[in-house]
PDB file of C-alpha atoms in Angstrom:
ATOM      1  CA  UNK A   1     -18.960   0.316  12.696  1.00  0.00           C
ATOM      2  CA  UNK A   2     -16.127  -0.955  11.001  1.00  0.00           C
ATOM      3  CA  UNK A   3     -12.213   0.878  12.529  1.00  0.00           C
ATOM      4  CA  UNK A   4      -8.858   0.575  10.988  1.00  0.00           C
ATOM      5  CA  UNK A   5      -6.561   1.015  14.240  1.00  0.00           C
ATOM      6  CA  UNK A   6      -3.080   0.568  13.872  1.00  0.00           C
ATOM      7  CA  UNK A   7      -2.299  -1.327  17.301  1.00  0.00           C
ATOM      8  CA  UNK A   8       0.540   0.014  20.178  1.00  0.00           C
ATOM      9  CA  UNK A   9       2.989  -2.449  18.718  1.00  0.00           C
ATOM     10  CA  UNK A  10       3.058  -0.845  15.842  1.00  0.00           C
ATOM     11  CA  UNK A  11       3.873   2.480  17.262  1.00  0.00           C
ATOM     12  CA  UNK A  12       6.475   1.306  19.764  1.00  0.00           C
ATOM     13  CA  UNK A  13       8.796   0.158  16.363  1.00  0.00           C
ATOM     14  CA  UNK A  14       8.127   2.957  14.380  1.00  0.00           C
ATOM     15  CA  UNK A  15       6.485   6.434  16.397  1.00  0.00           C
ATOM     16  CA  UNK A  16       6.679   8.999  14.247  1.00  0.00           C
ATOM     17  CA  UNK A  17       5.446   7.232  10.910  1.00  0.00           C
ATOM     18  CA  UNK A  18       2.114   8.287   9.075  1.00  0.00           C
ATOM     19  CA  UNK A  19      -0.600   5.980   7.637  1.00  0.00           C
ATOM     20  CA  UNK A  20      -2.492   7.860   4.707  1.00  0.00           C
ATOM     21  CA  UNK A  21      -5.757   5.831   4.094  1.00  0.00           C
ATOM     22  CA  UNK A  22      -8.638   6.707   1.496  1.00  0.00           C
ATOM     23  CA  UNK A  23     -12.181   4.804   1.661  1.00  0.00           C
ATOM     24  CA  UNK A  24     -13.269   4.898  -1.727  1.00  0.00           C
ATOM     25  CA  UNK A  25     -16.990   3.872  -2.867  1.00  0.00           C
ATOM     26  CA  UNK A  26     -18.571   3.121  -5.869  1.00  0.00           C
ATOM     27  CA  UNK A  27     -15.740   3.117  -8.159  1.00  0.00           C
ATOM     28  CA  UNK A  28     -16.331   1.882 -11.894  1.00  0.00           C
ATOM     29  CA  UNK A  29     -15.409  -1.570 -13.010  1.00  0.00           C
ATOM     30  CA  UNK A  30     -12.542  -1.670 -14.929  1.00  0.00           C
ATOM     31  CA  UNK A  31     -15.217  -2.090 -17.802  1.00  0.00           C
ATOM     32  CA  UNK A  32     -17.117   0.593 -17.277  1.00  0.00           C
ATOM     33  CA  UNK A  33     -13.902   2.900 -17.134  1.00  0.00           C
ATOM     34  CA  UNK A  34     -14.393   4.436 -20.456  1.00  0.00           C
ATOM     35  CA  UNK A  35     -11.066   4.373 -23.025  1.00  0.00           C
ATOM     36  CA  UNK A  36      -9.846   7.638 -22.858  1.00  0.00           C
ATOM     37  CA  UNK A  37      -9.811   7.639 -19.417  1.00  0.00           C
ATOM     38  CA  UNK A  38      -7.816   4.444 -19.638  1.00  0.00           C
ATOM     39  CA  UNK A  39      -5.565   5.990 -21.615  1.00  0.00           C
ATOM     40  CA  UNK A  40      -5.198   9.293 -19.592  1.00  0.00           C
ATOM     41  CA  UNK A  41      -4.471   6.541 -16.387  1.00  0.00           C
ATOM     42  CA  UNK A  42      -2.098   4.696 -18.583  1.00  0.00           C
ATOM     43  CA  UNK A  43      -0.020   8.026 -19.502  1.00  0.00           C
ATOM     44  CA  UNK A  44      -0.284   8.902 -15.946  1.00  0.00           C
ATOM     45  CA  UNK A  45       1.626   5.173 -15.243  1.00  0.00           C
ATOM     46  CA  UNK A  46       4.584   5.897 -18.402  1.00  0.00           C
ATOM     47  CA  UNK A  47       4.863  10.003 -16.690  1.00  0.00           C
ATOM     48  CA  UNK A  48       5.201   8.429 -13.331  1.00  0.00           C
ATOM     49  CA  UNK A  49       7.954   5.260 -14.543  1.00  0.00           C
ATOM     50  CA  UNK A  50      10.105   8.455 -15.898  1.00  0.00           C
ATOM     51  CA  UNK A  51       9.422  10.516 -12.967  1.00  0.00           C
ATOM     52  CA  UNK A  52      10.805   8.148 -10.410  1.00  0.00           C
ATOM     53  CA  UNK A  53      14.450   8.356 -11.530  1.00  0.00           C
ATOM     54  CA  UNK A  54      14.900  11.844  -9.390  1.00  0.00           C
ATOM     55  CA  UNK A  55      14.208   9.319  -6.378  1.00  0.00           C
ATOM     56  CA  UNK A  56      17.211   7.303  -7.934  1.00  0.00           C
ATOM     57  CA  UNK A  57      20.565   8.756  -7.381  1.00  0.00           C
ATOM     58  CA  UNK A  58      22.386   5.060  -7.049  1.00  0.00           C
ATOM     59  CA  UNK A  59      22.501   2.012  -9.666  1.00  0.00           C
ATOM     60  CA  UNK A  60      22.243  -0.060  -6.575  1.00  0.00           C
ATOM     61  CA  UNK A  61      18.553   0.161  -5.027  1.00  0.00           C
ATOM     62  CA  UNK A  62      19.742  -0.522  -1.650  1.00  0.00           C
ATOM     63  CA  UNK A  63      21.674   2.968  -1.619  1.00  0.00           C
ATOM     64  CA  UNK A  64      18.691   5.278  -2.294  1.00  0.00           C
ATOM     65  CA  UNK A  65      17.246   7.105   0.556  1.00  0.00           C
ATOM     66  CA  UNK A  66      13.854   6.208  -0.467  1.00  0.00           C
ATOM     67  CA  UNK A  67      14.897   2.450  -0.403  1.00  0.00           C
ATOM     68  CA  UNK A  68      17.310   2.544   2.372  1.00  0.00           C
ATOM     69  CA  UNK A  69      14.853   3.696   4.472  1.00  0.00           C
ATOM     70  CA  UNK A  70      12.796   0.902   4.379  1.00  0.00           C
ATOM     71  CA  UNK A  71      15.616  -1.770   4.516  1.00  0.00           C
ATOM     72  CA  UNK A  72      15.998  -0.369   8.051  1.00  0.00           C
ATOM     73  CA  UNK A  73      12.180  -0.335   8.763  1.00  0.00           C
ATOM     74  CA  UNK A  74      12.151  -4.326   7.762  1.00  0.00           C
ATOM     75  CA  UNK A  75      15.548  -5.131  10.013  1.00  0.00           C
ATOM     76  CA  UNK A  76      12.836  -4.033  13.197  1.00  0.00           C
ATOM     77  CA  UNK A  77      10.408  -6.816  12.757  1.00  0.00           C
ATOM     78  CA  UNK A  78      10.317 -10.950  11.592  1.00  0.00           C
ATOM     79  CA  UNK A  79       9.688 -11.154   7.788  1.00  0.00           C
ATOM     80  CA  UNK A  80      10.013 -13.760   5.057  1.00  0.00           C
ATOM     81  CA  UNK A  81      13.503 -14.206   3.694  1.00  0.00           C
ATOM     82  CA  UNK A  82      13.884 -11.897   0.935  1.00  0.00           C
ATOM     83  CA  UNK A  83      10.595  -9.316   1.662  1.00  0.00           C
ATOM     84  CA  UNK A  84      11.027  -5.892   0.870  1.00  0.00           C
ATOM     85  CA  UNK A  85       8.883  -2.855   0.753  1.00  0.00           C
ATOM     86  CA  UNK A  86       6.480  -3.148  -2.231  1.00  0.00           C
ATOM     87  CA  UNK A  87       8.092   0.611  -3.348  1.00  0.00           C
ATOM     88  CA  UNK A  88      11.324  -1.091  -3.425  1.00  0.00           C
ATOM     89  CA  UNK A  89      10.047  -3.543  -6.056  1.00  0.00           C
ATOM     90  CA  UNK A  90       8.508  -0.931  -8.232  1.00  0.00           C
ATOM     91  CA  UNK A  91      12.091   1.302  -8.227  1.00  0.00           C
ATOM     92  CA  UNK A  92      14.102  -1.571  -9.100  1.00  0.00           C
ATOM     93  CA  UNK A  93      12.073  -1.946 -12.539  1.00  0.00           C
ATOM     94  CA  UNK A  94      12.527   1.413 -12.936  1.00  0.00           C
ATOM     95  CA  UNK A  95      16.482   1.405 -12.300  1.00  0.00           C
ATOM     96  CA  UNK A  96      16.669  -1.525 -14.763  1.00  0.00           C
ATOM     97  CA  UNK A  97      15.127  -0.287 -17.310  1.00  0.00           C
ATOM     98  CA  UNK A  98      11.899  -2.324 -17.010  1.00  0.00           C
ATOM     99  CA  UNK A  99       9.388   0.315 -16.479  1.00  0.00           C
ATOM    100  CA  UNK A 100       5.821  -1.330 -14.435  1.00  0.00           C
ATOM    101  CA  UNK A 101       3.148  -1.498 -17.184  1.00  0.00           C
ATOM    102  CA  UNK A 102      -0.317  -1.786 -16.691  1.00  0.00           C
ATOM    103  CA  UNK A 103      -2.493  -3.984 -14.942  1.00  0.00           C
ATOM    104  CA  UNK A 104      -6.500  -2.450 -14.092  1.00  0.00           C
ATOM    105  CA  UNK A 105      -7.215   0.946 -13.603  1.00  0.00           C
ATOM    106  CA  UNK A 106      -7.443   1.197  -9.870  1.00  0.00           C
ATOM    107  CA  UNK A 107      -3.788  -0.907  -9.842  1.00  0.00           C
ATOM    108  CA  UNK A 108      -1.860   1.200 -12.057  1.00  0.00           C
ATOM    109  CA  UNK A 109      -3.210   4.970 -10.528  1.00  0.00           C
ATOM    110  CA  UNK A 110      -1.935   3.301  -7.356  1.00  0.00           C
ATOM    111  CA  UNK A 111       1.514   2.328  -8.693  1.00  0.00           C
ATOM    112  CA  UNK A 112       1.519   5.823 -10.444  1.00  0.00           C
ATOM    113  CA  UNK A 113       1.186   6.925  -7.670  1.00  0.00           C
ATOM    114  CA  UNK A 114       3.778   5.126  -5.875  1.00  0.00           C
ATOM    115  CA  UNK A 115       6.253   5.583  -8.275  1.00  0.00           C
ATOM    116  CA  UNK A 116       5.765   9.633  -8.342  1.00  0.00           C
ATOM    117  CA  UNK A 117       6.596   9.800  -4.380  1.00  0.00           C
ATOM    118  CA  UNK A 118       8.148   6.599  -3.796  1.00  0.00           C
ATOM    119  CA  UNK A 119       5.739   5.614  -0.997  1.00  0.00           C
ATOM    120  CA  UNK A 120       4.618   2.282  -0.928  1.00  0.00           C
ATOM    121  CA  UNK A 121       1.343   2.474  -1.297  1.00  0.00           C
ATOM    122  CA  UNK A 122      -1.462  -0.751  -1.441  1.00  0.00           C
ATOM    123  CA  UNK A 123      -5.127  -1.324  -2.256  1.00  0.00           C
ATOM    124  CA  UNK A 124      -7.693  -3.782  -0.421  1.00  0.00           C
ATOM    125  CA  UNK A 125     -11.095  -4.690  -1.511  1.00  0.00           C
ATOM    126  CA  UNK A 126     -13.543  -2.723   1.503  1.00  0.00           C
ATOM    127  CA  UNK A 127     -16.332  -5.560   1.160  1.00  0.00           C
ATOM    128  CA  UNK A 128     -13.950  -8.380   1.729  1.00  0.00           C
ATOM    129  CA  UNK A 129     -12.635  -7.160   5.262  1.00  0.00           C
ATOM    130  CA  UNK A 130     -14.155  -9.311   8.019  1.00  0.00           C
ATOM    131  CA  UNK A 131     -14.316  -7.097  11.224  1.00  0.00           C
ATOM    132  CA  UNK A 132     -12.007  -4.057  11.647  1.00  0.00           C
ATOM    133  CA  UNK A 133      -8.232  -4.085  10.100  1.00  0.00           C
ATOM    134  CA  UNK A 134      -5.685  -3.962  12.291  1.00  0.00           C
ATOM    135  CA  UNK A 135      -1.698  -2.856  11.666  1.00  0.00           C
ATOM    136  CA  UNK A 136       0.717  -4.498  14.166  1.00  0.00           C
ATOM    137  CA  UNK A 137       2.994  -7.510  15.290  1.00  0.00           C
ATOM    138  CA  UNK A 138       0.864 -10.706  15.075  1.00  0.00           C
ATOM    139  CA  UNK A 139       1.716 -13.794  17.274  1.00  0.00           C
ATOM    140  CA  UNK A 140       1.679 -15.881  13.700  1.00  0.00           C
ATOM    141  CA  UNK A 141      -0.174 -18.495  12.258  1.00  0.00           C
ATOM    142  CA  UNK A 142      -3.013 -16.022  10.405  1.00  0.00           C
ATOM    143  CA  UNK A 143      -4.568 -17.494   7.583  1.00  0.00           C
ATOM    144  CA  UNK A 144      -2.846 -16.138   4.068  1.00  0.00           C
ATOM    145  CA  UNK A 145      -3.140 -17.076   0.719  1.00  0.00           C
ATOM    146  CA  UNK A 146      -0.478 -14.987  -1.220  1.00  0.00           C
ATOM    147  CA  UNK A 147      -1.766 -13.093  -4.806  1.00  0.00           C
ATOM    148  CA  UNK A 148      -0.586 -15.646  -7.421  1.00  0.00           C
ATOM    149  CA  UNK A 149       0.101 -18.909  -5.562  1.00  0.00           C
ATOM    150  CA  UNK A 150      -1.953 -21.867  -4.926  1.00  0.00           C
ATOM    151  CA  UNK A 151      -0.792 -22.663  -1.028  1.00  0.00           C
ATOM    152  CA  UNK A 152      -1.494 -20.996   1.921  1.00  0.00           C
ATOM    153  CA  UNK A 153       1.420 -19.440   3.272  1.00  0.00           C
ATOM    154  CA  UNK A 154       0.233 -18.064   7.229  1.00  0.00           C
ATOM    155  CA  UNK A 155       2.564 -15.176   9.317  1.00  0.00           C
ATOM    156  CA  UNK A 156       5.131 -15.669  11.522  1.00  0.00           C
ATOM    157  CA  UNK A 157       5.592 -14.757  15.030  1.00  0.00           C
ATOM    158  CA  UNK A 158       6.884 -11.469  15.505  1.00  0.00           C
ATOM    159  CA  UNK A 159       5.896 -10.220  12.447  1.00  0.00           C
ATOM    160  CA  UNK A 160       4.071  -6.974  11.137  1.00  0.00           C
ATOM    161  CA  UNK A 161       1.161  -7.059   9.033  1.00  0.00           C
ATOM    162  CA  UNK A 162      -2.473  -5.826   8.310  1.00  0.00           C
ATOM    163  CA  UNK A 163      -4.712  -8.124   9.399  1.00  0.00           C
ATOM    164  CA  UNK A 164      -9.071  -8.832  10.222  1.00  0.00           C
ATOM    165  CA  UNK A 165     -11.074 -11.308  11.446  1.00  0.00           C
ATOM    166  CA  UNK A 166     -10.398 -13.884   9.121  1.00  0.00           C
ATOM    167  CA  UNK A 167      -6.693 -13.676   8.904  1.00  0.00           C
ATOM    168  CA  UNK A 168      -3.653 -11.637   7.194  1.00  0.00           C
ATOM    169  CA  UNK A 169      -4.601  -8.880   4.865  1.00  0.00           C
ATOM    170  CA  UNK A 170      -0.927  -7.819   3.834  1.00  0.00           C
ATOM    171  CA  UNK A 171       2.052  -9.941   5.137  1.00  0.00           C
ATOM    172  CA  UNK A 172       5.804  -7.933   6.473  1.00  0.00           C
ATOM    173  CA  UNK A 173       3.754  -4.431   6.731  1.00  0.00           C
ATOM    174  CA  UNK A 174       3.165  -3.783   2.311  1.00  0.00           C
ATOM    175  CA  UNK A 175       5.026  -6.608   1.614  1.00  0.00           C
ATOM    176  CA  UNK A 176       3.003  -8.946  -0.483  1.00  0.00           C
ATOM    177  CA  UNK A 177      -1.297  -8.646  -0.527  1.00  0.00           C
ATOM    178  CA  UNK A 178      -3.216 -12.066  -0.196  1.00  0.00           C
ATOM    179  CA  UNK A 179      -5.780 -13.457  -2.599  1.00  0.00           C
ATOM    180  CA  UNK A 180      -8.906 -12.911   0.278  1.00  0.00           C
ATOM    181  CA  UNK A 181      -8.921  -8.814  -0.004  1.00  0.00           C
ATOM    182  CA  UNK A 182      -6.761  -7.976  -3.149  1.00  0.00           C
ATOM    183  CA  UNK A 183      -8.398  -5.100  -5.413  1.00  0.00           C
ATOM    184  CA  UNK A 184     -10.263  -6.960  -8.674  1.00  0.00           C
ATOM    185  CA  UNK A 185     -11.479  -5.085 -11.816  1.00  0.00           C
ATOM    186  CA  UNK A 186     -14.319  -5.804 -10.618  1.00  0.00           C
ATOM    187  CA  UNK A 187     -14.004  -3.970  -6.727  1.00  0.00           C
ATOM    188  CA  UNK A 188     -15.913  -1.559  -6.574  1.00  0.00           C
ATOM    189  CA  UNK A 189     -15.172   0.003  -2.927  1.00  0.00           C
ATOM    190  CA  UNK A 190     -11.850   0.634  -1.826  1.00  0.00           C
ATOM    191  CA  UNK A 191      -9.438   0.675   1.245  1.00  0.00           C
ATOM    192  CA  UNK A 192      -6.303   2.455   0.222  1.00  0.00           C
ATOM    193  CA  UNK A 193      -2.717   3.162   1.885  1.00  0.00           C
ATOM    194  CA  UNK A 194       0.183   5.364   1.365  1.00  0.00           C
ATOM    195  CA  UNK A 195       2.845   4.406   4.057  1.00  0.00           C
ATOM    196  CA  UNK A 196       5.438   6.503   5.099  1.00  0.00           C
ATOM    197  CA  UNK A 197       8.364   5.535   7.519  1.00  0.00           C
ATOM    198  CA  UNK A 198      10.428   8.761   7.652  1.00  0.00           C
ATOM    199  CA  UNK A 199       9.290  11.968   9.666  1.00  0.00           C
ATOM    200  CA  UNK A 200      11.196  13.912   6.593  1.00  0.00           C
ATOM    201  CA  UNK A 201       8.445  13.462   4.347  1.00  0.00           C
ATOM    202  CA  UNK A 202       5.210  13.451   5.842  1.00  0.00           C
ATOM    203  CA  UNK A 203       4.792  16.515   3.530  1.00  0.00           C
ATOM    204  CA  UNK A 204       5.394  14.377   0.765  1.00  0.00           C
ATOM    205  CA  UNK A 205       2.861  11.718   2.383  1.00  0.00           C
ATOM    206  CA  UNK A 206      -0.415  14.330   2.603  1.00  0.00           C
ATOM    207  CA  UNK A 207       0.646  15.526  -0.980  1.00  0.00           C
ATOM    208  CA  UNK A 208       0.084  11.763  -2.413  1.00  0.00           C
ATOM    209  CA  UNK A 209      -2.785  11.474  -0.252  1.00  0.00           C
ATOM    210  CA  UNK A 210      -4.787  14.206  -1.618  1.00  0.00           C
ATOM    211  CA  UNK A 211      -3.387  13.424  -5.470  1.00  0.00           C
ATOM    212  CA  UNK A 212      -4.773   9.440  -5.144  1.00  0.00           C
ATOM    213  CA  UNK A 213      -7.697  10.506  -3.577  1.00  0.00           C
ATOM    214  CA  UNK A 214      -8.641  13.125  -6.836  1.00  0.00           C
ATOM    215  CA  UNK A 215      -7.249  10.302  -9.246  1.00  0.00           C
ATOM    216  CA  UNK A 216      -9.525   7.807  -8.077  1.00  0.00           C
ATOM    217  CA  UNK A 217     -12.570  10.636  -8.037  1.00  0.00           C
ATOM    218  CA  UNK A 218     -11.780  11.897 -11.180  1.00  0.00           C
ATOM    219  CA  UNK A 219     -11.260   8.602 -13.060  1.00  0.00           C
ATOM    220  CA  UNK A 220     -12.923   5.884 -11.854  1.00  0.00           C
ATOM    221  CA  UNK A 221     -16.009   8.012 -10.438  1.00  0.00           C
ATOM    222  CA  UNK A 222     -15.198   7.121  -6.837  1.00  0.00           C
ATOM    223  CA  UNK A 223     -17.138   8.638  -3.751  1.00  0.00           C
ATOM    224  CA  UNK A 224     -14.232   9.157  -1.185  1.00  0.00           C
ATOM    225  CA  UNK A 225     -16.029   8.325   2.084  1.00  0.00           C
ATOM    226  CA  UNK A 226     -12.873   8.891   4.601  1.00  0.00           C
ATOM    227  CA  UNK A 227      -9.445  10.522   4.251  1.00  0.00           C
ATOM    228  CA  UNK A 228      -7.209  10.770   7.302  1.00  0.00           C
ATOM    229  CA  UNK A 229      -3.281  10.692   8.169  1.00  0.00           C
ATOM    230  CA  UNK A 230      -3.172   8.232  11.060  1.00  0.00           C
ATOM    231  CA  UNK A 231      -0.498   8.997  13.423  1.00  0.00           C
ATOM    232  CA  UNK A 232       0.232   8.021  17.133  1.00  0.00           C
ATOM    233  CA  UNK A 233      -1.667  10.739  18.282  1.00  0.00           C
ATOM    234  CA  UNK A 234      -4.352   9.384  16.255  1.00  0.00           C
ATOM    235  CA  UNK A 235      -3.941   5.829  15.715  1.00  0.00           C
ATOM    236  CA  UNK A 236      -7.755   4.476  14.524  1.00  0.00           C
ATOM    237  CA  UNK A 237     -10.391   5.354  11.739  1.00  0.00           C
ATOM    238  CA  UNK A 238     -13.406   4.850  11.192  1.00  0.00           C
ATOM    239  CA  UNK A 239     -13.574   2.947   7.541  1.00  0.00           C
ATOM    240  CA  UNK A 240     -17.369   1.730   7.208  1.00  0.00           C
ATOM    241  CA  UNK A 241     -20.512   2.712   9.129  1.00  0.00           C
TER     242      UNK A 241
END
């Protein structure tokens, strides 16, 4: 039996966040996704890049709620100069007028997604995990291998991150995902997350939950194996029997 548990260290920084996590199985290649359906995702990506300015009410991202938020969030724990919440990054294209565009299916319903609520939300490949994933402040040194670069680049002490057997998952909390467990076109089972910091909008959290979780159903023909909202109260899941 395979857990996600987010760890006690975790919850003494931030106690009344929620963890929204989907297990997705069997989703189609991004081959097999037939076109319309690409197109209905890729309309669902342009709706969301014009939705997201009523999350925008400053020109300066740092002076949005939905941004601010998080700056606070990354003051409590060590990260790499310069990391921000992975929502944060998506806004900021938005507020220059540089809207995100397409990657793969499963990507871009993700950063719809995330760009409709402005929750940070991530994807991990399920069959890549080695032993259960675990949310909390690492002593350092786990093995990571950032998306895009060609050095290993391991945590730091004191810092917050997803992490298995093998080493970091997703480096300063949704940061920045690592070559080992990054969604392909070619995943086919899923572990995603919608992350939210502020008791405020929990609501807002179980409403994007239940949205991804019909996206991927509807459109890339996903079984969804486990839903939950993982709290302090309830701090593990079960993510693979």
């Amino acid at each position: 039996m395979q857990k996600f548990i987010a760890e006690e260290s975790f919850w003494n920084l931030f106690p009344a966040s929620a963890i929204g996590i989907v297990v997705a199985r069997g989703m189609k290649t991004a081959e097999e996704v037939p076109a319309e359906d690409k197109q209905a995702i890729a309309d669902l990506l342009r709706e969301a890049n014009a939705a997201a300015d009523q999350h925008l009410v400053s020109n300066t991202i740092s002076q949005n709620p939905v941004a601010a938020v998080w700056r606070e969030a990354y003051r409590r724990f060590k990260t790499k100069k310069g990391a921000r919440c992975s929502v944060e990054n998506l806004l900021k294209r938005v507020l220059k007028g540089n809207p995100v565009g397409s990657i793969t299916p499963s990507v871009d319903i993700y950063n719809a997604i995330s760009l409709k609520y402005a929750l940070p939300v991530g994807g991990e490949d399920v069959d890549a995990f080695e032993g259960d994933v675990r949310l909390g402040i690492t002593e350092g040194g786990d093995a990571f291998r950032p998306l895009g670069e060609e050095e290993d680049d391991p945590t730091l002490e004191g810092e917050l991150c997803y992490r298995d057997d093998a080493g970091a998952i997703c480096r300063c909390w949704n940061w920045r995902d690592g070559v080992r467990t990054a969604l392909a076109d070619e995943s086919s089972n899923a572990f995603l997350i919608i992350e939210c910091v502020d008791p405020q909008r929990v609501g807002d959290l179980r409403a994007a939950i239940e949205e991804f979780a019909g996206l991927i159903e509807r459109y890339l023909g996903a079984e969804i194996a486990a839903k939950q909202i993982v709290t302090k109260d309830a701090p593990e899941m079960v993510i693979a029997v």
